[in-house]
Amino acid sequence: MCTEWQSWRAGKPGHELGHEAVGVVVDAASSTRHKVGDRVIAMPHWGCGKCPACLSGEHIHCTDQRDLLAETGSSCGLGGYAQYLLKPDYLLYPVPDDIETDHAAMALCALGPSFTAMERMQVSPADTLVVSGCGAVGLGAIVNARTIGARVIALELHPFRADLARALGAEHVLDPRAPDLVEQVRALTGGYGADAVIETSNNEAAPPIVLELVRARGRLAFVTWSGALPVNRITGKGVDIFGCWHWNHDQAGERMMQRVREARPLLDKLVTHRFVLADVSDAFALQETGQCGKVLLYPGGRGAGA
């Protein structure tokens, strides 16, 4: 489960909820990539498979999405909160036999956005990374960073998620509203600022603040959609900035699967709750409280609750 609970909170009805899923192929049609019985990761959206973005594996950035309902004559099948899901075969990535389905599900929005951000920022074990916001994506960023050995400073207000951030390996968890936040981060980084920062909070006010947390010639990545940056500070600090939405399964699939393998103990901590599909409203209500990490939703009869 990802951000669909926000539509639930707003009272917006929808029959295509769920943009991330892992499942089993039940009808392979004419595919030569997959067969019935294969476990697969279903990537988001419905990229055309032909444009420059898709041909480079960046399907998430396709500007000519396919209309699968029109193509198939179906009235449903686009949402992951369902027993069945329609997907082009090139948007399915095979799950290796040694990776459990629950862990494979973390390769989507739990690890995916920050995985790309850290690869593009070239985060290494020598780096100190600030993670702004400890929702599911931010917590996944901590998992990614700690798995590769980077030091993590997290920014979070919610007590439950602050505690979970520490359990996942954040060395410090700071209040993002603190008037001396910049000074705190500099004090923890030899006076210079963090080597890299990833903004996941989607707070309108966050971008100019996190820009001040990164050192001169540092790196800054956004997996969010809100706020604005002052150009004079970007230029003045010489900061490299990256916009990252998801991960490229065509180019980075093997690296992602290895990340999942190495992160297993932390992934087990990151997933705090499991629900069956019939209890999705209860899952939404839990997500609204913030008293959770990543939540898994099962179409069948897997155990519910914590």
PDB file of C-alpha atoms in Angstrom:
ATOM      1  CA  MET A   1       0.000   0.000   0.000  1.00  0.00           C
ATOM      2  CA  CYS A   2       1.217   3.490  -0.828  1.00  0.00           C
ATOM      3  CA  THR A   3      -0.510   6.891  -0.862  1.00  0.00           C
ATOM      4  CA  GLU A   4      -3.987   5.699  -1.898  1.00  0.00           C
ATOM      5  CA  TRP A   5      -5.204   6.300   1.662  1.00  0.00           C
ATOM      6  CA  GLN A   6      -5.123  10.027   0.936  1.00  0.00           C
ATOM      7  CA  SER A   7      -8.006   9.618  -1.551  1.00  0.00           C
ATOM      8  CA  TRP A   8      -9.857   7.626   1.120  1.00  0.00           C
ATOM      9  CA  ARG A   9      -9.334  10.466   3.592  1.00  0.00           C
ATOM     10  CA  ALA A  10     -10.600  12.999   1.044  1.00  0.00           C
ATOM     11  CA  GLY A  11     -13.683  10.898   0.324  1.00  0.00           C
ATOM     12  CA  LYS A  12     -12.783  10.396  -3.335  1.00  0.00           C
ATOM     13  CA  PRO A  13     -14.204   7.108  -4.677  1.00  0.00           C
ATOM     14  CA  GLY A  14     -12.043   5.003  -6.968  1.00  0.00           C
ATOM     15  CA  HIS A  15     -12.093   1.529  -8.498  1.00  0.00           C
ATOM     16  CA  GLU A  16      -8.468   1.536  -9.692  1.00  0.00           C
ATOM     17  CA  LEU A  17      -6.637   1.831  -6.377  1.00  0.00           C
ATOM     18  CA  GLY A  18      -3.140   0.465  -6.007  1.00  0.00           C
ATOM     19  CA  HIS A  19      -0.188   1.292  -8.253  1.00  0.00           C
ATOM     20  CA  GLU A  20       2.317  -1.239  -6.877  1.00  0.00           C
ATOM     21  CA  ALA A  21       1.870  -5.000  -6.734  1.00  0.00           C
ATOM     22  CA  VAL A  22       3.530  -8.400  -6.749  1.00  0.00           C
ATOM     23  CA  GLY A  23       1.627 -11.423  -7.989  1.00  0.00           C
ATOM     24  CA  VAL A  24       1.509 -14.626 -10.002  1.00  0.00           C
ATOM     25  CA  VAL A  25       0.849 -14.801 -13.742  1.00  0.00           C
ATOM     26  CA  VAL A  26      -2.496 -16.572 -14.298  1.00  0.00           C
ATOM     27  CA  ASP A  27      -2.858 -15.836 -18.028  1.00  0.00           C
ATOM     28  CA  ALA A  28       0.259 -15.141 -20.085  1.00  0.00           C
ATOM     29  CA  ALA A  29      -1.637 -14.563 -23.353  1.00  0.00           C
ATOM     30  CA  SER A  30       0.965 -14.549 -26.146  1.00  0.00           C
ATOM     31  CA  SER A  31       3.846 -13.386 -23.974  1.00  0.00           C
ATOM     32  CA  THR A  32       7.261 -14.892 -24.553  1.00  0.00           C
ATOM     33  CA  ARG A  33       8.688 -13.192 -21.465  1.00  0.00           C
ATOM     34  CA  HIS A  34       6.549 -14.861 -18.802  1.00  0.00           C
ATOM     35  CA  LYS A  35       4.512 -18.011 -18.313  1.00  0.00           C
ATOM     36  CA  VAL A  36       1.624 -19.034 -16.090  1.00  0.00           C
ATOM     37  CA  GLY A  37       2.827 -19.523 -12.537  1.00  0.00           C
ATOM     38  CA  ASP A  38       5.667 -16.991 -12.658  1.00  0.00           C
ATOM     39  CA  ARG A  39       5.925 -14.619  -9.693  1.00  0.00           C
ATOM     40  CA  VAL A  40       6.387 -11.078 -10.942  1.00  0.00           C
ATOM     41  CA  ILE A  41       6.742  -7.499  -9.761  1.00  0.00           C
ATOM     42  CA  ALA A  42       4.176  -5.306 -11.533  1.00  0.00           C
ATOM     43  CA  MET A  43       5.645  -1.876 -12.229  1.00  0.00           C
ATOM     44  CA  PRO A  44       3.407   1.216 -12.058  1.00  0.00           C
ATOM     45  CA  HIS A  45       1.429   2.730 -14.935  1.00  0.00           C
ATOM     46  CA  TRP A  46       1.093   1.456 -18.508  1.00  0.00           C
ATOM     47  CA  GLY A  47       3.961   2.876 -20.565  1.00  0.00           C
ATOM     48  CA  CYS A  48       3.663   2.456 -24.330  1.00  0.00           C
ATOM     49  CA  GLY A  49       6.861   0.431 -24.678  1.00  0.00           C
ATOM     50  CA  LYS A  50       7.883   2.302 -27.835  1.00  0.00           C
ATOM     51  CA  CYS A  51       8.833   5.891 -26.945  1.00  0.00           C
ATOM     52  CA  PRO A  52      12.404   6.971 -26.060  1.00  0.00           C
ATOM     53  CA  ALA A  53      11.614   6.861 -22.348  1.00  0.00           C
ATOM     54  CA  CYS A  54      10.223   3.322 -22.506  1.00  0.00           C
ATOM     55  CA  LEU A  55      12.988   2.057 -24.778  1.00  0.00           C
ATOM     56  CA  SER A  56      15.524   3.196 -22.191  1.00  0.00           C
ATOM     57  CA  GLY A  57      13.561   1.454 -19.421  1.00  0.00           C
ATOM     58  CA  GLU A  58      12.136   4.668 -18.004  1.00  0.00           C
ATOM     59  CA  HIS A  59       8.529   3.525 -18.453  1.00  0.00           C
ATOM     60  CA  ILE A  60       7.354   5.685 -15.557  1.00  0.00           C
ATOM     61  CA  HIS A  61       8.125   8.782 -17.651  1.00  0.00           C
ATOM     62  CA  CYS A  62       6.160   7.660 -20.721  1.00  0.00           C
ATOM     63  CA  THR A  63       3.930  10.441 -22.043  1.00  0.00           C
ATOM     64  CA  ASP A  64       1.795   8.123 -24.205  1.00  0.00           C
ATOM     65  CA  GLN A  65       0.356   5.641 -21.715  1.00  0.00           C
ATOM     66  CA  ARG A  66      -1.579   2.692 -23.124  1.00  0.00           C
ATOM     67  CA  ASP A  67      -5.345   2.375 -22.624  1.00  0.00           C
ATOM     68  CA  LEU A  68      -5.476  -1.251 -21.504  1.00  0.00           C
ATOM     69  CA  LEU A  69      -9.213  -1.220 -20.870  1.00  0.00           C
ATOM     70  CA  ALA A  70      -9.889  -0.160 -24.459  1.00  0.00           C
ATOM     71  CA  GLU A  71      -7.359  -2.660 -25.794  1.00  0.00           C
ATOM     72  CA  THR A  72      -8.705  -5.607 -23.841  1.00  0.00           C
ATOM     73  CA  GLY A  73     -12.407  -4.751 -23.694  1.00  0.00           C
ATOM     74  CA  SER A  74     -12.258  -5.081 -19.916  1.00  0.00           C
ATOM     75  CA  SER A  75     -14.097  -2.795 -17.516  1.00  0.00           C
ATOM     76  CA  CYS A  76     -11.471  -3.152 -14.777  1.00  0.00           C
ATOM     77  CA  GLY A  77      -8.033  -4.496 -14.032  1.00  0.00           C
ATOM     78  CA  LEU A  78      -5.841  -1.416 -13.646  1.00  0.00           C
ATOM     79  CA  GLY A  79      -5.607  -1.282  -9.841  1.00  0.00           C
ATOM     80  CA  GLY A  80      -3.453  -3.406  -7.566  1.00  0.00           C
ATOM     81  CA  TYR A  81      -6.093  -3.622  -4.824  1.00  0.00           C
ATOM     82  CA  ALA A  82      -7.721  -6.563  -6.576  1.00  0.00           C
ATOM     83  CA  GLN A  83      -7.560 -10.282  -7.189  1.00  0.00           C
ATOM     84  CA  TYR A  84      -6.458  -9.733 -10.797  1.00  0.00           C
ATOM     85  CA  LEU A  85      -4.421  -7.066 -12.581  1.00  0.00           C
ATOM     86  CA  LEU A  86      -3.797  -6.329 -16.281  1.00  0.00           C
ATOM     87  CA  LYS A  87      -0.213  -5.496 -17.287  1.00  0.00           C
ATOM     88  CA  PRO A  88       1.894  -5.449 -20.470  1.00  0.00           C
ATOM     89  CA  ASP A  89       4.517  -8.166 -20.078  1.00  0.00           C
ATOM     90  CA  TYR A  90       7.414  -5.695 -20.366  1.00  0.00           C
ATOM     91  CA  LEU A  91       6.204  -4.021 -17.156  1.00  0.00           C
ATOM     92  CA  LEU A  92       6.597  -7.251 -15.184  1.00  0.00           C
ATOM     93  CA  TYR A  93       9.888  -8.179 -13.552  1.00  0.00           C
ATOM     94  CA  PRO A  94      10.454 -11.826 -12.507  1.00  0.00           C
ATOM     95  CA  VAL A  95      10.950 -12.503  -8.804  1.00  0.00           C
ATOM     96  CA  PRO A  96      14.003 -14.723  -8.211  1.00  0.00           C
ATOM     97  CA  ASP A  97      13.298 -18.031  -6.482  1.00  0.00           C
ATOM     98  CA  ASP A  98      15.350 -17.087  -3.415  1.00  0.00           C
ATOM     99  CA  ILE A  99      13.346 -13.917  -2.685  1.00  0.00           C
ATOM    100  CA  GLU A 100      10.081 -14.127  -0.748  1.00  0.00           C
ATOM    101  CA  THR A 101       7.036 -12.451  -2.235  1.00  0.00           C
ATOM    102  CA  ASP A 102       6.688 -10.033   0.704  1.00  0.00           C
ATOM    103  CA  HIS A 103      10.292  -8.936   0.300  1.00  0.00           C
ATOM    104  CA  ALA A 104       9.871  -8.575  -3.466  1.00  0.00           C
ATOM    105  CA  ALA A 105       6.976  -6.183  -2.813  1.00  0.00           C
ATOM    106  CA  MET A 106       9.456  -3.838  -1.122  1.00  0.00           C
ATOM    107  CA  ALA A 107      11.184  -3.322  -4.491  1.00  0.00           C
ATOM    108  CA  LEU A 108       8.332  -1.043  -5.477  1.00  0.00           C
ATOM    109  CA  CYS A 109       7.566   2.221  -3.674  1.00  0.00           C
ATOM    110  CA  ALA A 110       9.286   1.197  -0.442  1.00  0.00           C
ATOM    111  CA  LEU A 111      12.774   0.987  -1.963  1.00  0.00           C
ATOM    112  CA  GLY A 112      12.324   2.056  -5.589  1.00  0.00           C
ATOM    113  CA  PRO A 113      12.262   5.873  -5.514  1.00  0.00           C
ATOM    114  CA  SER A 114      15.152   6.258  -3.089  1.00  0.00           C
ATOM    115  CA  PHE A 115      17.099   3.447  -4.793  1.00  0.00           C
ATOM    116  CA  THR A 116      17.129   5.541  -7.967  1.00  0.00           C
ATOM    117  CA  ALA A 117      17.886   8.721  -6.056  1.00  0.00           C
ATOM    118  CA  MET A 118      20.890   7.175  -4.316  1.00  0.00           C
ATOM    119  CA  GLU A 119      22.233   5.623  -7.501  1.00  0.00           C
ATOM    120  CA  ARG A 120      21.990   8.952  -9.315  1.00  0.00           C
ATOM    121  CA  MET A 121      23.570  10.781  -6.372  1.00  0.00           C
ATOM    122  CA  GLN A 122      26.240   8.047  -6.141  1.00  0.00           C
ATOM    123  CA  VAL A 123      25.745   7.681  -2.401  1.00  0.00           C
ATOM    124  CA  SER A 124      28.545   5.600  -0.879  1.00  0.00           C
ATOM    125  CA  PRO A 125      29.530   4.221   2.545  1.00  0.00           C
ATOM    126  CA  ALA A 126      31.654   7.337   3.006  1.00  0.00           C
ATOM    127  CA  ASP A 127      28.631   9.646   2.805  1.00  0.00           C
ATOM    128  CA  THR A 128      26.312  11.170   5.355  1.00  0.00           C
ATOM    129  CA  LEU A 129      22.765  11.270   3.975  1.00  0.00           C
ATOM    130  CA  VAL A 130      19.879  13.329   5.309  1.00  0.00           C
ATOM    131  CA  VAL A 131      16.457  11.742   4.775  1.00  0.00           C
ATOM    132  CA  SER A 132      13.699  14.350   4.971  1.00  0.00           C
ATOM    133  CA  GLY A 133      10.434  12.716   6.032  1.00  0.00           C
ATOM    134  CA  CYS A 134       9.968   9.204   7.403  1.00  0.00           C
ATOM    135  CA  GLY A 135       6.813   7.995   5.725  1.00  0.00           C
ATOM    136  CA  ALA A 136       7.104   4.675   3.912  1.00  0.00           C
ATOM    137  CA  VAL A 137       9.332   6.133   1.158  1.00  0.00           C
ATOM    138  CA  GLY A 138      11.592   7.906   3.631  1.00  0.00           C
ATOM    139  CA  LEU A 139      11.878   4.820   5.809  1.00  0.00           C
ATOM    140  CA  GLY A 140      12.754   2.868   2.670  1.00  0.00           C
ATOM    141  CA  ALA A 141      15.445   5.433   1.974  1.00  0.00           C
ATOM    142  CA  ILE A 142      16.947   4.714   5.381  1.00  0.00           C
ATOM    143  CA  VAL A 143      16.935   0.995   4.541  1.00  0.00           C
ATOM    144  CA  ASN A 144      18.655   1.659   1.210  1.00  0.00           C
ATOM    145  CA  ALA A 145      21.263   3.916   2.783  1.00  0.00           C
ATOM    146  CA  ARG A 146      22.077   1.675   5.722  1.00  0.00           C
ATOM    147  CA  THR A 147      22.266  -1.396   3.500  1.00  0.00           C
ATOM    148  CA  ILE A 148      25.040   0.229   1.480  1.00  0.00           C
ATOM    149  CA  GLY A 149      26.707   1.522   4.661  1.00  0.00           C
ATOM    150  CA  ALA A 150      25.961   5.240   4.475  1.00  0.00           C
ATOM    151  CA  ARG A 151      25.400   7.241   7.645  1.00  0.00           C
ATOM    152  CA  VAL A 152      21.827   8.570   8.030  1.00  0.00           C
ATOM    153  CA  ILE A 153      20.359  11.644   9.684  1.00  0.00           C
ATOM    154  CA  ALA A 154      16.558  11.625   9.495  1.00  0.00           C
ATOM    155  CA  LEU A 155      14.020  14.436   9.811  1.00  0.00           C
ATOM    156  CA  GLU A 156      10.662  13.433  11.301  1.00  0.00           C
ATOM    157  CA  LEU A 157       8.004  14.689  13.721  1.00  0.00           C
ATOM    158  CA  HIS A 158       5.817  11.622  14.297  1.00  0.00           C
ATOM    159  CA  PRO A 159       7.040   9.671  17.369  1.00  0.00           C
ATOM    160  CA  PHE A 160       6.221   6.233  15.931  1.00  0.00           C
ATOM    161  CA  ARG A 161       8.051   6.885  12.698  1.00  0.00           C
ATOM    162  CA  ALA A 162      10.947   8.578  14.453  1.00  0.00           C
ATOM    163  CA  ASP A 163      11.391   5.450  16.572  1.00  0.00           C
ATOM    164  CA  LEU A 164      11.121   3.231  13.495  1.00  0.00           C
ATOM    165  CA  ALA A 165      13.711   5.364  11.717  1.00  0.00           C
ATOM    166  CA  ARG A 166      16.110   4.744  14.594  1.00  0.00           C
ATOM    167  CA  ALA A 167      15.332   1.018  14.545  1.00  0.00           C
ATOM    168  CA  LEU A 168      16.185   0.963  10.837  1.00  0.00           C
ATOM    169  CA  GLY A 169      19.556   2.580  11.495  1.00  0.00           C
ATOM    170  CA  ALA A 170      19.192   6.361  11.461  1.00  0.00           C
ATOM    171  CA  GLU A 171      21.949   7.706  13.706  1.00  0.00           C
ATOM    172  CA  HIS A 172      20.011  10.863  14.552  1.00  0.00           C
ATOM    173  CA  VAL A 173      16.355  11.878  14.104  1.00  0.00           C
ATOM    174  CA  LEU A 174      15.850  15.638  14.154  1.00  0.00           C
ATOM    175  CA  ASP A 175      12.779  17.859  14.311  1.00  0.00           C
ATOM    176  CA  PRO A 176      12.402  19.441  10.834  1.00  0.00           C
ATOM    177  CA  ARG A 177      10.716  22.482  12.444  1.00  0.00           C
ATOM    178  CA  ALA A 178      13.669  23.278  14.718  1.00  0.00           C
ATOM    179  CA  PRO A 179      14.841  26.863  14.158  1.00  0.00           C
ATOM    180  CA  ASP A 180      18.449  25.700  14.439  1.00  0.00           C
ATOM    181  CA  LEU A 181      18.064  22.681  12.116  1.00  0.00           C
ATOM    182  CA  VAL A 182      20.788  23.829   9.728  1.00  0.00           C
ATOM    183  CA  GLU A 183      23.181  24.358  12.632  1.00  0.00           C
ATOM    184  CA  GLN A 184      22.326  20.928  14.054  1.00  0.00           C
ATOM    185  CA  VAL A 185      23.073  19.174  10.767  1.00  0.00           C
ATOM    186  CA  ARG A 186      26.299  21.109  10.308  1.00  0.00           C
ATOM    187  CA  ALA A 187      27.371  20.199  13.841  1.00  0.00           C
ATOM    188  CA  LEU A 188      26.846  16.538  12.991  1.00  0.00           C
ATOM    189  CA  THR A 189      28.783  16.796   9.724  1.00  0.00           C
ATOM    190  CA  GLY A 190      32.009  18.549  10.652  1.00  0.00           C
ATOM    191  CA  GLY A 191      30.523  21.982  10.048  1.00  0.00           C
ATOM    192  CA  TYR A 192      29.926  21.508   6.326  1.00  0.00           C
ATOM    193  CA  GLY A 193      26.501  19.931   5.857  1.00  0.00           C
ATOM    194  CA  ALA A 194      25.446  16.538   4.560  1.00  0.00           C
ATOM    195  CA  ASP A 195      27.021  14.982   1.485  1.00  0.00           C
ATOM    196  CA  ALA A 196      23.586  14.174   0.117  1.00  0.00           C
ATOM    197  CA  VAL A 197      19.949  14.832   0.987  1.00  0.00           C
ATOM    198  CA  ILE A 198      16.784  13.090  -0.182  1.00  0.00           C
ATOM    199  CA  GLU A 199      13.452  14.869   0.284  1.00  0.00           C
ATOM    200  CA  THR A 200      10.474  12.529   0.731  1.00  0.00           C
ATOM    201  CA  SER A 201       8.108  14.534   2.950  1.00  0.00           C
ATOM    202  CA  ASN A 202       6.251  16.327   0.133  1.00  0.00           C
ATOM    203  CA  ASN A 203       5.992  19.343   2.424  1.00  0.00           C
ATOM    204  CA  GLU A 204       5.638  22.612   0.484  1.00  0.00           C
ATOM    205  CA  ALA A 205       8.161  24.308   2.755  1.00  0.00           C
ATOM    206  CA  ALA A 206      10.797  21.576   2.623  1.00  0.00           C
ATOM    207  CA  PRO A 207      12.793  22.229  -0.601  1.00  0.00           C
ATOM    208  CA  PRO A 208      14.565  25.476   0.387  1.00  0.00           C
ATOM    209  CA  ILE A 209      15.235  24.082   3.852  1.00  0.00           C
ATOM    210  CA  VAL A 210      16.816  20.823   2.692  1.00  0.00           C
ATOM    211  CA  LEU A 211      18.895  22.774   0.188  1.00  0.00           C
ATOM    212  CA  GLU A 212      20.579  24.441   3.170  1.00  0.00           C
ATOM    213  CA  LEU A 213      21.322  21.067   4.789  1.00  0.00           C
ATOM    214  CA  VAL A 214      23.544  19.854   1.963  1.00  0.00           C
ATOM    215  CA  ARG A 215      27.181  20.945   1.774  1.00  0.00           C
ATOM    216  CA  ALA A 216      28.671  22.976  -1.041  1.00  0.00           C
ATOM    217  CA  ARG A 217      28.937  20.770  -4.170  1.00  0.00           C
ATOM    218  CA  GLY A 218      26.706  18.214  -2.483  1.00  0.00           C
ATOM    219  CA  ARG A 219      23.796  16.293  -4.006  1.00  0.00           C
ATOM    220  CA  LEU A 220      20.061  16.715  -3.491  1.00  0.00           C
ATOM    221  CA  ALA A 221      17.274  14.424  -4.717  1.00  0.00           C
ATOM    222  CA  PHE A 222      13.506  14.863  -4.723  1.00  0.00           C
ATOM    223  CA  VAL A 223      10.966  12.043  -4.903  1.00  0.00           C
ATOM    224  CA  THR A 224       8.201  14.535  -4.160  1.00  0.00           C
ATOM    225  CA  TRP A 225       6.037  17.009  -6.021  1.00  0.00           C
ATOM    226  CA  SER A 226       5.669  20.051  -3.762  1.00  0.00           C
ATOM    227  CA  GLY A 227       7.549  23.256  -3.180  1.00  0.00           C
ATOM    228  CA  ALA A 228      10.112  25.393  -5.016  1.00  0.00           C
ATOM    229  CA  LEU A 229      13.846  26.084  -4.913  1.00  0.00           C
ATOM    230  CA  PRO A 230      15.798  29.369  -5.005  1.00  0.00           C
ATOM    231  CA  VAL A 231      17.996  29.292  -8.098  1.00  0.00           C
ATOM    232  CA  ASN A 232      20.585  31.628  -6.599  1.00  0.00           C
ATOM    233  CA  ARG A 233      21.260  29.165  -3.773  1.00  0.00           C
ATOM    234  CA  ILE A 234      21.481  26.201  -6.158  1.00  0.00           C
ATOM    235  CA  THR A 235      24.069  28.016  -8.245  1.00  0.00           C
ATOM    236  CA  GLY A 236      25.835  29.530  -5.262  1.00  0.00           C
ATOM    237  CA  LYS A 237      26.338  26.148  -3.600  1.00  0.00           C
ATOM    238  CA  GLY A 238      26.988  24.256  -6.832  1.00  0.00           C
ATOM    239  CA  VAL A 239      24.511  21.553  -5.799  1.00  0.00           C
ATOM    240  CA  ASP A 240      23.581  18.665  -8.117  1.00  0.00           C
ATOM    241  CA  ILE A 241      19.793  18.160  -8.078  1.00  0.00           C
ATOM    242  CA  PHE A 242      17.899  15.060  -9.178  1.00  0.00           C
ATOM    243  CA  GLY A 243      14.206  14.432  -9.673  1.00  0.00           C
ATOM    244  CA  CYS A 244      13.444  10.736  -9.124  1.00  0.00           C
ATOM    245  CA  TRP A 245      10.063   9.057  -9.489  1.00  0.00           C
ATOM    246  CA  HIS A 246      10.689   5.318  -9.612  1.00  0.00           C
ATOM    247  CA  TRP A 247      13.322   2.728 -10.562  1.00  0.00           C
ATOM    248  CA  ASN A 248      14.318   1.345 -13.948  1.00  0.00           C
ATOM    249  CA  HIS A 249      13.646  -2.399 -13.881  1.00  0.00           C
ATOM    250  CA  ASP A 250      15.171  -2.923 -17.339  1.00  0.00           C
ATOM    251  CA  GLN A 251      18.533  -1.493 -16.350  1.00  0.00           C
ATOM    252  CA  ALA A 252      18.665  -1.933 -12.580  1.00  0.00           C
ATOM    253  CA  GLY A 253      16.644  -5.111 -11.988  1.00  0.00           C
ATOM    254  CA  GLU A 254      19.525  -7.311 -10.859  1.00  0.00           C
ATOM    255  CA  ARG A 255      20.925  -4.588  -8.617  1.00  0.00           C
ATOM    256  CA  MET A 256      17.525  -4.059  -7.029  1.00  0.00           C
ATOM    257  CA  MET A 257      17.074  -7.768  -6.364  1.00  0.00           C
ATOM    258  CA  GLN A 258      20.483  -7.855  -4.706  1.00  0.00           C
ATOM    259  CA  ARG A 259      19.497  -4.855  -2.595  1.00  0.00           C
ATOM    260  CA  VAL A 260      16.368  -6.724  -1.475  1.00  0.00           C
ATOM    261  CA  ARG A 261      18.478  -9.750  -0.513  1.00  0.00           C
ATOM    262  CA  GLU A 262      20.924  -7.668   1.508  1.00  0.00           C
ATOM    263  CA  ALA A 263      18.187  -5.622   3.182  1.00  0.00           C
ATOM    264  CA  ARG A 264      16.014  -8.525   4.380  1.00  0.00           C
ATOM    265  CA  PRO A 265      16.425  -7.950   8.141  1.00  0.00           C
ATOM    266  CA  LEU A 266      15.583  -4.259   7.767  1.00  0.00           C
ATOM    267  CA  LEU A 267      12.686  -4.974   5.409  1.00  0.00           C
ATOM    268  CA  ASP A 268      11.142  -7.191   8.077  1.00  0.00           C
ATOM    269  CA  LYS A 269      11.200  -4.186  10.416  1.00  0.00           C
ATOM    270  CA  LEU A 270       9.949  -1.800   7.729  1.00  0.00           C
ATOM    271  CA  VAL A 271       6.765  -3.860   7.179  1.00  0.00           C
ATOM    272  CA  THR A 272       4.734  -3.270  10.324  1.00  0.00           C
ATOM    273  CA  HIS A 273       1.231  -4.408   9.323  1.00  0.00           C
ATOM    274  CA  ARG A 274      -0.584  -6.802   7.002  1.00  0.00           C
ATOM    275  CA  PHE A 275      -4.261  -6.765   6.001  1.00  0.00           C
ATOM    276  CA  VAL A 276      -6.565  -8.812   3.805  1.00  0.00           C
ATOM    277  CA  LEU A 277      -8.309  -6.948   0.999  1.00  0.00           C
ATOM    278  CA  ALA A 278     -11.679  -7.026   2.767  1.00  0.00           C
ATOM    279  CA  ASP A 279     -10.159  -4.943   5.583  1.00  0.00           C
ATOM    280  CA  VAL A 280      -8.715  -2.242   3.333  1.00  0.00           C
ATOM    281  CA  SER A 281     -10.687   0.506   5.091  1.00  0.00           C
ATOM    282  CA  ASP A 282      -9.071  -0.465   8.394  1.00  0.00           C
ATOM    283  CA  ALA A 283      -5.679  -0.341   6.672  1.00  0.00           C
ATOM    284  CA  PHE A 284      -6.412   3.159   5.352  1.00  0.00           C
ATOM    285  CA  ALA A 285      -7.462   4.299   8.821  1.00  0.00           C
ATOM    286  CA  LEU A 286      -4.188   2.975  10.239  1.00  0.00           C
ATOM    287  CA  GLN A 287      -2.139   4.730   7.577  1.00  0.00           C
ATOM    288  CA  GLU A 288      -3.885   7.999   8.368  1.00  0.00           C
ATOM    289  CA  THR A 289      -2.645   7.811  11.975  1.00  0.00           C
ATOM    290  CA  GLY A 290       0.986   7.436  10.922  1.00  0.00           C
ATOM    291  CA  GLN A 291       1.368   4.566  13.390  1.00  0.00           C
ATOM    292  CA  CYS A 292       2.875   2.241  10.796  1.00  0.00           C
ATOM    293  CA  GLY A 293       5.727   1.621   8.424  1.00  0.00           C
ATOM    294  CA  LYS A 294       5.024  -0.164   5.162  1.00  0.00           C
ATOM    295  CA  VAL A 295       1.645  -1.912   5.010  1.00  0.00           C
ATOM    296  CA  LEU A 296       0.970  -4.996   2.871  1.00  0.00           C
ATOM    297  CA  LEU A 297      -2.472  -5.851   1.463  1.00  0.00           C
ATOM    298  CA  TYR A 298      -3.363  -9.397   0.415  1.00  0.00           C
ATOM    299  CA  PRO A 299      -6.180 -10.317  -1.994  1.00  0.00           C
ATOM    300  CA  GLY A 300      -6.457 -13.746  -0.363  1.00  0.00           C
ATOM    301  CA  GLY A 301      -6.500 -14.873   3.233  1.00  0.00           C
ATOM    302  CA  ARG A 302      -3.105 -13.848   4.607  1.00  0.00           C
ATOM    303  CA  GLY A 303      -3.168 -12.820   8.279  1.00  0.00           C
ATOM    304  CA  ALA A 304      -4.418  -9.328   9.083  1.00  0.00           C
ATOM    305  CA  GLY A 305      -3.306  -6.618  11.461  1.00  0.00           C
ATOM    306  CA  ALA A 306       0.090  -6.126  13.042  1.00  0.00           C
TER     307      ALA A 306
END
